[in-house]
Amino acid sequence: MSRTFCVLLWQVALRVFCHVATASLCMGGSNIFASVRENSPMGQFISHISIRSDPGANTVRLCLTGPNANWFYLEGRTIRLNLSASRVLDREVLGPFLIAELTCYEDDIKQSHYRILVEILNENDNKPKFLEETIQPFSISEVAAVNSVVFTVKAVDSDGDMISYIIDQSSEDAWFFRIDLPNSGKVVLNKPLDYESKTRLQIIMWAQESNTEEKFNISTVLKIDIEDVDDQYPHFLPCTPVSPGVPVCMNPTYTANITRKYQNSVLEFSPGPIRARDGDRGINAPLLYTILSGDDHGRFVMDNRTGEIRLTRAVDKPRPAANFSLVVMVCQVEDQLKYSVATVLVRVLSENSFPPLFNTTTFKGFIIQSSSPASIVSTYGNQVLQVQVSDQDFSDGVNPNIRFFLHPPSRLYQVTQEGVLIARTDQLRPFDRHILQVVARDEESGEEASASVDIEVLQRGQAVPHGAFTEQQLFGDMDSRLAGGIAALILLMFLSAFLFLLLRFMRRRQPQESVFPAAVAGKHPKASSRSPGFMDEALHRQASPQSGSFHGRQGLYTRRQSLPPPTSSSAADSRPRPHPPAPPTEVSVSEPAGRCRFQTDLFVIVEKPPGGASGWERSPDVTAGLPSSGQATHVHAGAPHTDEDVKTDQSRDT
């Protein structure tokens, strides 16, 4: 009874899910083998159904079953791809095949059974991907052998494509590695590593499809840390590489200066204190210092931990050599086979009594602007400017340990150790002025002296001045044509002023020279009109100190106060004659040495032989032609008539 019930239920299920067709038409079919490309669209044709009757006929039913039956649906006598917006045919997810079964029923009775096998054809729709565990940061020992495989990278492609690996050569550290087999992913060390030079490397690695047209690729950044290994020797500081890029140091020579009274103190060395460092900076092993030779029987002692050298006793007596030479060593405490040595030089100097001094506090320099990259600064007379210092501690004043430098440093000027200044001429501008400070340092004593340098930039073609107060210096900052014009204008103004003063002087002199000669020539025929002749008489007269008389061409000239009193024979003439008083007139004559003043209240006395009636006689020739009291010159016509006249004349003369 239960078996019959199960059969009935099975028939009901077949009626619901299967097509009905004529029972005789289920035969003639076969298994279905087809293919479809992944990512195909909805309804993509898969295959035809090769049965005799069309599905949907009476009593014929077709049913799709199997694990992947939901990826298909029946449409008439065809099978098509069943997709949706959320379902995509992806070979990498579903696998390479879809499997289903097609069953045909007639009158609810299974008549035939066919298998459906659909291959999903691969499409190159995926890029390679690196395996995370192969691209994590990792470390490599700095002593790793060159040409050995140091690490391996791995990438996968879901489409199963072949992958090749490439190191991006644009990476900064790409030259350290290489890949001999592109498809293997094995990276080989190409150059030796050094922790002291570089502690971390970084490269860019590419994974690329090699058997597809698309050549999909992907990149990643690999970070490699270098492990430090104790493989380096210690070295003294400062480190000077033997050549650029080579991590091998040349040990310095340490120098110190002492005097004969220097003792019981730590020495100061140049280029710095005695210090060393382990060559393996990542390990930094402890170091030990010692003096190998040259300690002069304990005169010099060295601190084993710090490297300081102390002078225990003074150099108080002459030595055959003025210097001490020591050899010091530094080594690792745990491995004394790893060591390094250096030389220490101690110089014994005399007492320094005088500092270096410049021969002037300010130097004057000139530079002519040009396109030349460098030129020497000159001074007056176009001579090379050389700053010099003297040191009285030396007999010739020349200290060989002097070093010159500019403070602060200049990008336009440099000073040589001979004291010559060099300028970058192509970076200077005309009419600029620069003030520099030159410092002279005694490298032994440390004493310094400084001086200023005043530099003027001249324009092209301008001459260097010959001195500090020349015309070229006055117009040094002007254009040469403008300076010439100004000089010509000044010269013209000077000549105009000179001519004006000369003309004025001549106009003032001409009336004074013509007054006396004109008056004499107009009133007395015997008087000469030449002023120089009369003035020659005045200048060459000879005076008698007793009588006050003067000898001239006309005879004896006598002042009025020196005349004898009038005789009785001339009493009639001695009556007082009224005449207007006039002051003594002076004639002014310009002489080269100044102004000469001659009194004109003189008259001529002609001496006669002893038998004459009178001992004195006036000459009318001189007084006749003299001007009257209203004129500039007044000459008396006769001798004074009374004693009052003589006194009056004396008071006037006084």
mmCIF file of N, CA and C in Angstrom, residues 107-158:
data_model
loop_
_atom_site.group_PDB
_atom_site.id
_atom_site.type_symbol
_atom_site.label_atom_id
_atom_site.label_comp_id
_atom_site.label_asym_id
_atom_site.label_seq_id
_atom_site.Cartn_x
_atom_site.Cartn_y
_atom_site.Cartn_z
ATOM 1 N N ASP A 107 4.328 10.219 -20.575
ATOM 2 C CA ASP A 107 3.241 9.765 -19.694
ATOM 3 C C ASP A 107 3.785 9.466 -18.297
ATOM 4 N N ASP A 108 4.561 10.341 -17.837
ATOM 5 C CA ASP A 108 5.157 10.289 -16.504
ATOM 6 C C ASP A 108 6.079 9.092 -16.306
ATOM 7 N N ILE A 109 6.492 8.590 -17.423
ATOM 8 C CA ILE A 109 7.412 7.457 -17.341
ATOM 9 C C ILE A 109 8.729 7.885 -17.977
ATOM 10 N N LYS A 110 9.823 7.637 -17.228
ATOM 11 C CA LYS A 110 11.148 8.014 -17.707
ATOM 12 C C LYS A 110 11.512 7.183 -18.910
ATOM 13 N N GLN A 111 11.727 7.913 -20.010
ATOM 14 C CA GLN A 111 12.030 7.219 -21.245
ATOM 15 C C GLN A 111 13.501 7.318 -21.616
ATOM 16 N N SER A 112 14.152 8.475 -21.306
ATOM 17 C CA SER A 112 15.563 8.635 -21.683
ATOM 18 C C SER A 112 16.254 9.573 -20.678
ATOM 19 N N HIS A 113 17.576 9.420 -20.618
ATOM 20 C CA HIS A 113 18.390 10.227 -19.681
ATOM 21 C C HIS A 113 19.690 10.614 -20.404
ATOM 22 N N TYR A 114 20.002 11.964 -20.444
ATOM 23 C CA TYR A 114 21.192 12.464 -21.166
ATOM 24 C C TYR A 114 22.038 13.336 -20.218
ATOM 25 N N ARG A 115 23.320 13.262 -20.425
ATOM 26 C CA ARG A 115 24.253 14.048 -19.607
ATOM 27 C C ARG A 115 24.642 15.359 -20.338
ATOM 28 N N ILE A 116 24.786 16.434 -19.577
ATOM 29 C CA ILE A 116 25.168 17.746 -20.135
ATOM 30 C C ILE A 116 26.495 18.164 -19.490
ATOM 31 N N LEU A 117 27.505 18.390 -20.300
ATOM 32 C CA LEU A 117 28.824 18.830 -19.837
ATOM 33 C C LEU A 117 29.215 20.094 -20.631
ATOM 34 N N VAL A 118 29.290 21.237 -19.913
ATOM 35 C CA VAL A 118 29.608 22.528 -20.554
ATOM 36 C C VAL A 118 30.946 23.034 -19.996
ATOM 37 N N GLU A 119 31.876 23.248 -20.883
ATOM 38 C CA GLU A 119 33.188 23.781 -20.483
ATOM 39 C C GLU A 119 33.156 25.323 -20.476
ATOM 40 N N ILE A 120 33.665 25.879 -19.401
ATOM 41 C CA ILE A 120 33.757 27.348 -19.307
ATOM 42 C C ILE A 120 35.120 27.762 -19.847
ATOM 43 N N LEU A 121 35.099 28.442 -20.950
ATOM 44 C CA LEU A 121 36.352 28.889 -21.575
ATOM 45 C C LEU A 121 36.935 30.097 -20.812
ATOM 46 N N ASN A 122 38.230 30.023 -20.585
ATOM 47 C CA ASN A 122 38.893 31.059 -19.768
ATOM 48 C C ASN A 122 39.037 32.370 -20.540
ATOM 49 N N GLU A 123 38.789 33.455 -19.867
ATOM 50 C CA GLU A 123 39.034 34.808 -20.363
ATOM 51 C C GLU A 123 40.101 35.450 -19.467
ATOM 52 N N ASN A 124 41.036 36.234 -20.073
ATOM 53 C CA ASN A 124 42.089 36.894 -19.290
ATOM 54 C C ASN A 124 41.496 38.143 -18.626
ATOM 55 N N ASP A 125 40.854 37.916 -17.531
ATOM 56 C CA ASP A 125 40.184 39.012 -16.831
ATOM 57 C C ASP A 125 40.735 39.240 -15.424
ATOM 58 N N ASN A 126 41.890 38.674 -15.124
ATOM 59 C CA ASN A 126 42.481 38.847 -13.801
ATOM 60 C C ASN A 126 43.962 39.218 -13.929
ATOM 61 N N LYS A 127 44.444 40.115 -12.995
ATOM 62 C CA LYS A 127 45.849 40.503 -12.942
ATOM 63 C C LYS A 127 46.590 39.605 -11.960
ATOM 64 N N PRO A 128 47.910 39.535 -12.148
ATOM 65 C CA PRO A 128 48.681 38.749 -11.167
ATOM 66 C C PRO A 128 48.603 39.369 -9.781
ATOM 67 N N LYS A 129 48.833 38.582 -8.773
ATOM 68 C CA LYS A 129 48.860 39.048 -7.388
ATOM 69 C C LYS A 129 50.044 38.409 -6.675
ATOM 70 N N PHE A 130 50.791 39.276 -5.937
ATOM 71 C CA PHE A 130 51.908 38.767 -5.149
ATOM 72 C C PHE A 130 51.379 38.064 -3.907
ATOM 73 N N LEU A 131 52.054 37.016 -3.549
ATOM 74 C CA LEU A 131 51.751 36.364 -2.292
ATOM 75 C C LEU A 131 52.308 37.215 -1.159
ATOM 76 N N GLU A 132 51.486 37.560 -0.204
ATOM 77 C CA GLU A 132 51.854 38.487 0.856
ATOM 78 C C GLU A 132 53.068 38.009 1.640
ATOM 79 N N GLU A 133 53.166 36.718 1.835
ATOM 80 C CA GLU A 133 54.280 36.232 2.651
ATOM 81 C C GLU A 133 55.634 36.401 1.971
ATOM 82 N N THR A 134 55.640 36.638 0.667
ATOM 83 C CA THR A 134 56.917 36.784 -0.043
ATOM 84 C C THR A 134 57.357 38.235 -0.203
ATOM 85 N N ILE A 135 56.500 39.183 0.145
ATOM 86 C CA ILE A 135 56.850 40.594 -0.054
ATOM 87 C C ILE A 135 56.888 41.371 1.254
ATOM 88 N N GLN A 136 56.913 40.678 2.374
ATOM 89 C CA GLN A 136 57.032 41.353 3.661
ATOM 90 C C GLN A 136 58.479 41.836 3.858
ATOM 91 N N PRO A 137 58.698 42.925 4.657
ATOM 92 C CA PRO A 137 60.069 43.378 4.926
ATOM 93 C C PRO A 137 60.894 42.257 5.543
ATOM 94 N N PHE A 138 62.149 42.170 5.120
ATOM 95 C CA PHE A 138 63.023 41.111 5.605
ATOM 96 C C PHE A 138 64.436 41.666 5.713
ATOM 97 N N SER A 139 65.353 40.878 6.237
ATOM 98 C CA SER A 139 66.728 41.305 6.491
ATOM 99 C C SER A 139 67.697 40.416 5.744
ATOM 100 N N ILE A 140 68.867 41.084 5.412
ATOM 101 C CA ILE A 140 69.964 40.367 4.760
ATOM 102 C C ILE A 140 71.244 40.750 5.481
ATOM 103 N N SER A 141 72.088 39.785 5.748
ATOM 104 C CA SER A 141 73.358 40.055 6.405
ATOM 105 C C SER A 141 74.279 40.838 5.470
ATOM 106 N N GLU A 142 75.036 41.787 6.057
ATOM 107 C CA GLU A 142 75.936 42.581 5.223
ATOM 108 C C GLU A 142 77.089 41.761 4.663
ATOM 109 N N VAL A 143 77.312 40.561 5.200
ATOM 110 C CA VAL A 143 78.383 39.704 4.684
ATOM 111 C C VAL A 143 77.832 38.640 3.736
ATOM 112 N N ALA A 144 76.592 38.804 3.266
ATOM 113 C CA ALA A 144 76.021 37.847 2.312
ATOM 114 C C ALA A 144 76.886 37.813 1.060
ATOM 115 N N ALA A 145 77.037 36.592 0.519
ATOM 116 C CA ALA A 145 77.924 36.404 -0.624
ATOM 117 C C ALA A 145 77.306 36.998 -1.883
ATOM 118 N N VAL A 146 78.145 37.633 -2.652
ATOM 119 C CA VAL A 146 77.707 38.157 -3.942
ATOM 120 C C VAL A 146 77.412 36.981 -4.867
ATOM 121 N N ASN A 147 76.410 37.140 -5.744
ATOM 122 C CA ASN A 147 75.940 36.125 -6.706
ATOM 123 C C ASN A 147 75.180 34.993 -6.037
ATOM 124 N N SER A 148 74.776 35.188 -4.803
ATOM 125 C CA SER A 148 73.945 34.192 -4.133
ATOM 126 C C SER A 148 72.496 34.676 -4.107
ATOM 127 N N VAL A 149 71.543 33.702 -4.057
ATOM 128 C CA VAL A 149 70.125 34.028 -3.995
ATOM 129 C C VAL A 149 69.814 34.474 -2.566
ATOM 130 N N VAL A 150 69.347 35.685 -2.425
ATOM 131 C CA VAL A 150 69.105 36.235 -1.089
ATOM 132 C C VAL A 150 67.624 36.219 -0.719
ATOM 133 N N PHE A 151 66.729 36.241 -1.690
ATOM 134 C CA PHE A 151 65.302 36.096 -1.385
ATOM 135 C C PHE A 151 64.561 35.738 -2.666
ATOM 136 N N THR A 152 63.272 35.303 -2.488
ATOM 137 C CA THR A 152 62.429 34.888 -3.615
ATOM 138 C C THR A 152 61.058 35.520 -3.461
ATOM 139 N N VAL A 153 60.523 35.987 -4.568
ATOM 140 C CA VAL A 153 59.168 36.542 -4.580
ATOM 141 C C VAL A 153 58.283 35.613 -5.407
ATOM 142 N N LYS A 154 56.970 35.669 -5.100
ATOM 143 C CA LYS A 154 56.025 34.799 -5.790
ATOM 144 C C LYS A 154 54.729 35.544 -6.041
ATOM 145 N N ALA A 155 54.221 35.434 -7.264
ATOM 146 C CA ALA A 155 52.937 36.021 -7.643
ATOM 147 C C ALA A 155 52.109 34.954 -8.346
ATOM 148 N N VAL A 156 50.778 35.056 -8.239
ATOM 149 C CA VAL A 156 49.871 34.099 -8.874
ATOM 150 C C VAL A 156 48.899 34.859 -9.757
ATOM 151 N N ASP A 157 48.424 34.142 -10.812
ATOM 152 C CA ASP A 157 47.422 34.697 -11.721
ATOM 153 C C ASP A 157 46.229 33.743 -11.719
ATOM 154 N N SER A 158 45.075 34.241 -11.395
ATOM 155 C CA SER A 158 43.886 33.378 -11.311
ATOM 156 C C SER A 158 43.543 32.777 -12.650
#
